[in-house]
CSV table of C-alpha atoms in Angstrom, one decimal:
chain,number,residue,atom,x,y,z
S,1,ASN,CA,16.3,-0.1,5.7
S,2,PRO,CA,18.3,2.6,7.6
S,3,ARG,CA,17.2,5.2,5.0
S,4,HIS,CA,13.5,4.8,5.8
S,5,ARG,CA,11.8,7.4,8.0
S,6,GLN,CA,10.7,6.4,11.5
S,7,PRO,CA,8.2,5.1,12.2
S,8,CYS,CA,8.1,3.3,8.8
S,9,TRP,CA,4.7,2.5,7.4
S,10,THR,CA,6.1,0.8,4.3
S,11,CYS,CA,7.9,-2.2,5.6
S,12,LYS,CA,6.3,-5.4,6.9
S,13,LEU,CA,7.5,-8.5,8.8
S,14,PRO,CA,8.8,-11.3,6.6
S,15,PRO,CA,6.3,-14.0,5.5
S,16,SER,CA,6.0,-17.2,7.5
S,17,LYS,CA,7.9,-20.3,6.4
S,18,GLU,CA,4.7,-21.7,4.9
S,19,LYS,CA,4.0,-18.7,2.7
S,20,GLU,CA,7.6,-18.0,1.8
S,21,LYS,CA,7.1,-19.3,-1.8
S,22,LEU,CA,4.5,-16.7,-2.5
S,23,TYR,CA,7.0,-13.9,-2.1
S,24,GLU,CA,10.1,-12.7,-4.0
S,25,LEU,CA,12.9,-10.4,-3.0
S,26,VAL,CA,12.9,-7.2,-5.1
S,27,GLY,CA,16.0,-5.1,-5.7
S,28,ASP,CA,16.6,-1.6,-7.0
S,29,ASP,CA,19.0,0.2,-9.3
S,30,THR,CA,21.9,-0.1,-6.9
S,31,HIS,CA,21.2,-3.8,-6.1
S,32,PRO,CA,19.3,-5.4,-9.0
S,33,LYS,CA,19.0,-8.6,-7.0
S,34,GLY,CA,16.7,-8.4,-4.0
S,35,ALA,CA,18.9,-10.9,-2.0
S,36,ASP,CA,22.0,-8.6,-2.5
S,37,LYS,CA,20.0,-5.6,-1.3
S,38,LEU,CA,18.8,-7.5,1.8
S,39,LYS,CA,22.3,-8.6,2.6
S,40,GLN,CA,23.5,-5.0,2.5
S,41,HIS,CA,20.8,-4.0,4.9
S,42,ILE,CA,21.6,-6.8,7.3
S,43,LEU,CA,25.3,-5.9,7.2
S,44,GLU,CA,24.3,-2.4,8.3
S,45,SER,CA,22.3,-3.6,11.3
S,46,PRO,CA,23.6,-3.4,14.9
S,47,GLU,CA,22.5,-7.0,15.4
S,48,TRP,CA,24.9,-8.3,12.7
S,49,ASP,CA,27.8,-6.4,14.3
S,50,SER,CA,27.0,-7.8,17.7
S,51,GLU,CA,28.7,-11.2,18.3
S,52,GLY,CA,26.3,-11.8,21.2
S,53,ALA,CA,23.2,-11.3,19.0
S,54,ARG,CA,24.7,-13.6,16.3
S,55,MET,CA,25.6,-16.3,18.8
S,56,HIS,CA,22.2,-16.1,20.5
S,57,LEU,CA,20.4,-16.6,17.2
S,58,ALA,CA,22.8,-19.4,16.1
S,59,LYS,CA,22.0,-21.2,19.4
S,60,LYS,CA,18.3,-20.8,18.7
S,61,PHE,CA,18.6,-22.4,15.3
S,62,GLU,CA,21.2,-25.1,16.0
S,63,THR,CA,18.6,-27.8,16.8
S,64,LEU,CA,16.5,-27.0,13.8
S,65,CYS,CA,16.8,-29.1,10.6
S,66,GLY,CA,18.1,-27.2,7.5
S,67,MET,CA,19.7,-24.3,9.5
S,68,GLU,CA,23.3,-25.6,9.2
S,69,ARG,CA,24.2,-23.1,6.5
S,70,LEU,CA,22.7,-20.1,8.4
S,71,ASN,CA,24.4,-21.2,11.6
S,72,ALA,CA,27.7,-21.4,9.9
S,73,GLY,CA,27.2,-17.9,8.4
S,74,LEU,CA,26.3,-16.4,11.8
S,75,CYS,CA,29.3,-17.9,13.6
S,76,ALA,CA,31.7,-16.9,10.9
S,77,LYS,CA,30.0,-13.5,10.3
S,78,ASP,CA,29.7,-14.3,6.6
S,79,LEU,CA,26.6,-13.7,4.5
S,80,ASP,CA,28.2,-14.6,1.1
S,81,ASN,CA,27.0,-18.3,1.1
S,82,LEU,CA,23.5,-17.6,2.5
S,83,LEU,CA,20.5,-18.1,0.2
S,84,GLU,CA,17.2,-16.3,0.2
S,85,ASP,CA,15.5,-18.7,2.6
S,86,ASP,CA,18.5,-18.2,5.0
S,87,LEU,CA,18.1,-14.5,4.8
S,88,LEU,CA,14.4,-14.7,5.5
S,89,ASN,CA,15.0,-17.0,8.5
S,90,LEU,CA,17.6,-14.5,9.8
S,91,CYS,CA,15.1,-11.6,9.4
S,92,ARG,CA,12.4,-13.6,11.1
S,93,GLY,CA,14.8,-14.3,14.0
S,94,TRP,CA,15.6,-10.7,14.5
S,95,ARG,CA,12.1,-9.4,13.7
S,96,PHE,CA,13.3,-7.2,10.9
S,97,ARG,CA,10.7,-5.5,8.7
S,98,SER,CA,11.3,-4.6,5.0
S,99,ASP,CA,9.7,-3.8,1.7
S,100,ILE,CA,12.1,-6.0,-0.2
S,101,TRP,CA,9.9,-9.1,0.1
S,102,GLN,CA,6.8,-8.6,-2.1
S,103,LEU,CA,4.0,-10.9,-3.1
S,104,VAL,CA,4.3,-12.6,-6.5
S,105,SER,CA,0.9,-12.7,-8.3
S,106,GLU,CA,0.1,-15.6,-10.5
S,107,GLU,CA,-0.9,-15.2,-14.1
S,108,PRO,CA,-4.7,-15.9,-14.6
S,109,GLU,CA,-5.5,-19.2,-16.3
S,110,SER,CA,-7.3,-17.4,-19.2
S,111,SER,CA,-4.1,-15.5,-20.2
S,112,LYS,CA,-1.6,-18.5,-20.3
S,113,GLY,CA,-0.3,-19.0,-23.8
S,114,LYS,CA,-2.3,-16.2,-25.3
S,115,GLY,CA,-1.4,-12.8,-26.7
S,116,LYS,CA,2.1,-11.2,-27.0
S,117,LEU,CA,4.3,-9.9,-24.3
S,118,PRO,CA,3.6,-6.3,-23.1
S,119,GLU,CA,6.1,-3.7,-24.2
S,120,SER,CA,5.6,-0.7,-21.9
S,121,ALA,CA,7.1,-0.5,-18.4
S,122,LEU,CA,3.7,-0.3,-16.9
S,123,ASP,CA,2.6,-3.4,-18.8
S,124,LYS,CA,5.7,-5.2,-17.6
S,125,ALA,CA,4.9,-4.3,-14.0
S,126,ALA,CA,1.3,-5.4,-14.3
S,127,CYS,CA,1.8,-8.3,-16.8
S,128,PRO,CA,0.8,-11.1,-14.4
S,129,PHE,CA,-2.6,-9.5,-14.3
S,130,LYS,CA,-3.0,-8.9,-18.1
S,131,GLU,CA,-6.0,-10.6,-19.7
S,132,GLY,CA,-4.1,-12.0,-22.7
S,133,THR,CA,-6.0,-11.0,-25.9
S,134,VAL,CA,-8.5,-9.0,-24.0
S,135,SER,CA,-7.7,-5.3,-23.8
S,136,GLY,CA,-7.4,-3.7,-20.4
S,137,PHE,CA,-6.2,-5.0,-17.0
S,138,HIS,CA,-7.7,-6.8,-14.1
S,139,LEU,CA,-8.3,-4.4,-11.2
S,140,ARG,CA,-6.1,-5.2,-8.3
S,141,CYS,CA,-6.9,-4.7,-4.6
S,142,ILE,CA,-4.2,-2.5,-3.1
S,143,ASP,CA,-4.7,-3.7,0.5
S,144,PRO,CA,-2.5,-6.8,1.1
S,145,ASP,CA,-4.6,-7.8,4.1
S,146,HIS,CA,-7.8,-8.3,2.0
S,147,SER,CA,-8.8,-11.7,0.8
S,148,SER,CA,-8.4,-12.7,-2.9
S,149,PRO,CA,-10.5,-12.1,-4.8
S,150,CYS,CA,-11.5,-8.9,-2.9
S,151,LYS,CA,-15.2,-8.2,-2.9
S,152,ILE,CA,-15.3,-5.0,-0.9
S,153,CYS,CA,-13.0,-2.7,-2.8
S,154,LYS,CA,-14.0,-0.5,-5.8
S,155,PRO,CA,-12.2,1.2,-8.7
S,156,ALA,CA,-10.8,4.7,-8.2
S,157,PRO,CA,-13.2,7.6,-9.0
S,158,GLU,CA,-12.9,9.5,-12.3
S,159,GLU,CA,-11.0,12.8,-12.2
S,160,LYS,CA,-14.2,14.9,-12.5
S,161,GLU,CA,-15.8,12.9,-9.6
S,162,GLU,CA,-12.9,13.1,-7.2
S,163,TYR,CA,-14.3,16.0,-5.2
S,164,LYS,CA,-17.3,13.8,-4.2
S,165,PHE,CA,-15.0,11.3,-2.4
S,166,MET,CA,-12.9,11.4,0.8
S,167,LEU,CA,-10.1,9.1,1.9
S,168,VAL,CA,-11.0,7.1,5.1
S,169,GLY,CA,-8.3,5.6,7.3
S,170,ASP,CA,-8.2,3.3,10.3
S,171,GLN,CA,-9.9,4.6,13.4
S,172,GLY,CA,-7.3,5.9,15.9
S,173,ARG,CA,-4.3,5.0,13.8
S,174,LYS,CA,-3.8,7.1,10.6
S,175,ASN,CA,-5.9,9.0,8.2
S,176,GLY,CA,-6.9,7.8,4.7
S,177,GLU,CA,-4.3,9.8,2.9
S,178,LYS,CA,-1.4,8.2,4.9
S,179,LYS,CA,-2.9,4.8,4.6
S,180,LEU,CA,-3.3,5.0,0.8
S,181,ARG,CA,0.2,6.4,0.5
S,182,LYS,CA,1.6,3.5,2.5
S,183,PHE,CA,-0.1,1.0,0.2
S,184,ILE,CA,1.2,2.7,-3.0
S,185,GLN,CA,4.7,2.6,-1.6
S,186,MET,CA,4.4,-1.1,-1.3
S,187,THR,CA,3.5,-1.7,-4.9
S,188,ARG,CA,5.7,-3.0,-7.7
S,189,GLU,CA,4.8,0.0,-9.9
S,190,TRP,CA,5.9,2.6,-7.4
S,191,ASN,CA,9.2,0.8,-6.9
S,192,SER,CA,9.9,0.6,-10.6
S,193,HIS,CA,11.8,3.6,-12.0
S,194,GLU,CA,10.6,2.9,-15.5
S,195,VAL,CA,6.9,2.7,-14.6
S,196,ARG,CA,7.1,6.0,-12.6
S,197,LYS,CA,9.0,7.6,-15.5
S,198,GLU,CA,6.4,6.5,-18.0
S,199,THR,CA,3.4,7.6,-15.8
S,200,SER,CA,5.0,11.0,-15.3
S,201,ALA,CA,5.7,11.5,-19.0
S,202,LYS,CA,2.0,10.7,-19.8
S,203,PHE,CA,0.9,14.0,-18.1
S,204,LYS,CA,3.9,16.2,-18.9
S,205,ASN,CA,1.8,18.4,-21.3
S,206,ARG,CA,-0.7,19.3,-18.6
S,207,PRO,CA,0.3,22.5,-16.7
S,208,ASP,CA,-2.0,21.7,-13.7
S,209,LEU,CA,-0.2,18.3,-13.2
S,210,GLN,CA,3.4,19.5,-13.1
S,211,VAL,CA,3.8,18.9,-9.4
S,212,PHE,CA,2.3,15.4,-9.8
S,213,CYS,CA,4.8,14.6,-12.6
S,214,LYS,CA,7.7,15.8,-10.5
S,215,VAL,CA,6.7,13.9,-7.4
S,216,VAL,CA,6.1,10.6,-9.2
S,217,LYS,CA,9.3,10.9,-11.3
S,218,ASN,CA,11.5,11.6,-8.3
S,219,LYS,CA,9.7,9.1,-6.1
S,220,GLU,CA,8.8,11.8,-3.5
S,221,ALA,CA,6.4,9.6,-1.5
S,222,ALA,CA,6.0,12.2,1.3
S,223,ASN,CA,4.7,14.8,-1.2
S,224,LEU,CA,1.9,12.6,-2.6
S,225,ARG,CA,-1.5,14.2,-1.8
S,226,LYS,CA,-5.0,13.0,-2.3
S,227,PRO,CA,-5.4,13.9,-6.0
S,228,HIS,CA,-2.0,12.4,-6.7
S,229,LEU,CA,-2.8,9.1,-4.9
S,230,ILE,CA,-6.2,8.7,-6.6
S,231,ARG,CA,-4.6,9.4,-10.0
S,232,LEU,CA,-1.9,6.8,-9.5
S,233,CYS,CA,-4.5,4.2,-8.5
S,234,ARG,CA,-6.6,5.1,-11.6
S,235,GLU,CA,-3.5,4.8,-13.8
S,236,TRP,CA,-2.2,1.6,-12.3
S,237,ASN,CA,-5.6,-0.1,-12.0
S,238,PHE,CA,-5.8,-0.4,-8.2
S,239,LYS,CA,-9.1,-0.7,-6.3
S,240,SER,CA,-9.6,0.1,-2.7
S,241,ASN,CA,-12.2,0.8,0.0
S,242,ILE,CA,-10.2,3.8,1.3
S,243,TRP,CA,-12.1,6.3,-1.0
S,244,GLN,CA,-15.7,6.7,0.1
S,245,LEU,CA,-18.5,9.0,-1.0
S,246,LYS,CA,-18.9,12.1,1.2
S,247,LYS,CA,-22.1,12.6,3.0
S,248,LEU,CA,-24.1,15.3,1.3
S,249,LYS,CA,-25.0,18.3,3.4
S,250,LEU,CA,-28.4,19.9,2.7
S,251,PRO,CA,-28.6,23.7,2.5
S,252,ARG,CA,-30.2,25.3,5.6
S,253,LYS,CA,-33.4,26.3,3.7
S,254,GLN,CA,-33.8,22.8,2.4
S,255,VAL,CA,-33.2,21.3,5.9
S,256,ALA,CA,-35.9,23.7,7.3
S,257,ALA,CA,-38.3,22.7,4.6
S,258,THR,CA,-37.9,19.0,5.5
S,259,ARG,CA,-38.8,19.5,9.2
S,260,PRO,CA,-42.3,18.6,10.1
S,261,THR,CA,-44.5,21.6,10.8
S,262,THR,CA,-48.0,22.1,12.2
S,263,GLU,CA,-50.2,23.5,9.5
S,264,ASP,CA,-53.1,24.7,11.8
S,265,PRO,CA,-52.0,27.6,14.1
S,266,ALA,CA,-54.8,26.8,16.5
S,267,LYS,CA,-53.6,23.2,17.0
S,268,ALA,CA,-50.0,24.5,17.6
S,269,LYS,CA,-51.3,27.0,20.2
S,270,LYS,CA,-53.3,24.2,21.9
S,271,ALA,CA,-50.2,21.9,22.0
S,272,VAL,CA,-48.1,24.6,23.7
S,273,ALA,CA,-50.9,25.1,26.3
S,274,THR,CA,-51.1,21.4,27.0
S,275,PHE,CA,-47.3,21.2,27.5
S,276,VAL,CA,-47.3,24.1,30.0
S,277,ALA,CA,-50.2,22.6,31.9
S,278,LYS,CA,-48.4,19.3,32.3
S,279,ALA,CA,-45.1,20.9,33.4
S,280,PRO,CA,-44.1,19.9,37.0
S,281,PRO,CA,-44.4,22.7,39.7
S,282,LYS,CA,-41.2,24.4,40.6
């Protein structure tokens, strides 16, 4: 995506051929179909404009079965007839990263054929995780690299408990705030205009959350701060291991009180004298 900042923490390499069916191409307001959006980004790439790059990729694929349509599109410089699997093969060949391909989560067995369809935008975004006739949602791990079901992540802390937690990132790479911001940018909720609008409207009557409402409504990811990130995770039912309890610091008087002391002054004086006697000569 030429409009993403560099380096981009949002986009990932395309899924492997074996895992391709677990993903879908997600569009936006300009390109409702993800495939059309991906085609537009490919058209804007220098590789597509380079005949040498296209011919090199076509030669790489010419001996592989099922690549005839992609090869024809590369040689003719025509994307119109390419399907989703062709586009993904092309992105794999040129090592393109994107946030257009996103995991499709399956509906739990307990919810199939039960309940009615959700009505709100947030419900629609999270409907694969809805528990049918049971109120509430399944908590979802926000880290795409964690196994499923994830057993290490926990729900976001309550608003009154936020000050007790800190956001912990990867050692030597990025801090916790940047890491959580990156994960939120990858979610279906953040990329849904309706969900963000609904979430923003929920807190419009709170004067202390006007900045949060503006940032979420306008999709200003760079302006998301720790309280905003945790609030979004709480609202969208994400769990993570990025928020961790701070280590409590004892007051100085309390620390001094916990140190071992010698109750008998005579014993203390004797201990000092013994230490001096054993000291090596200068």
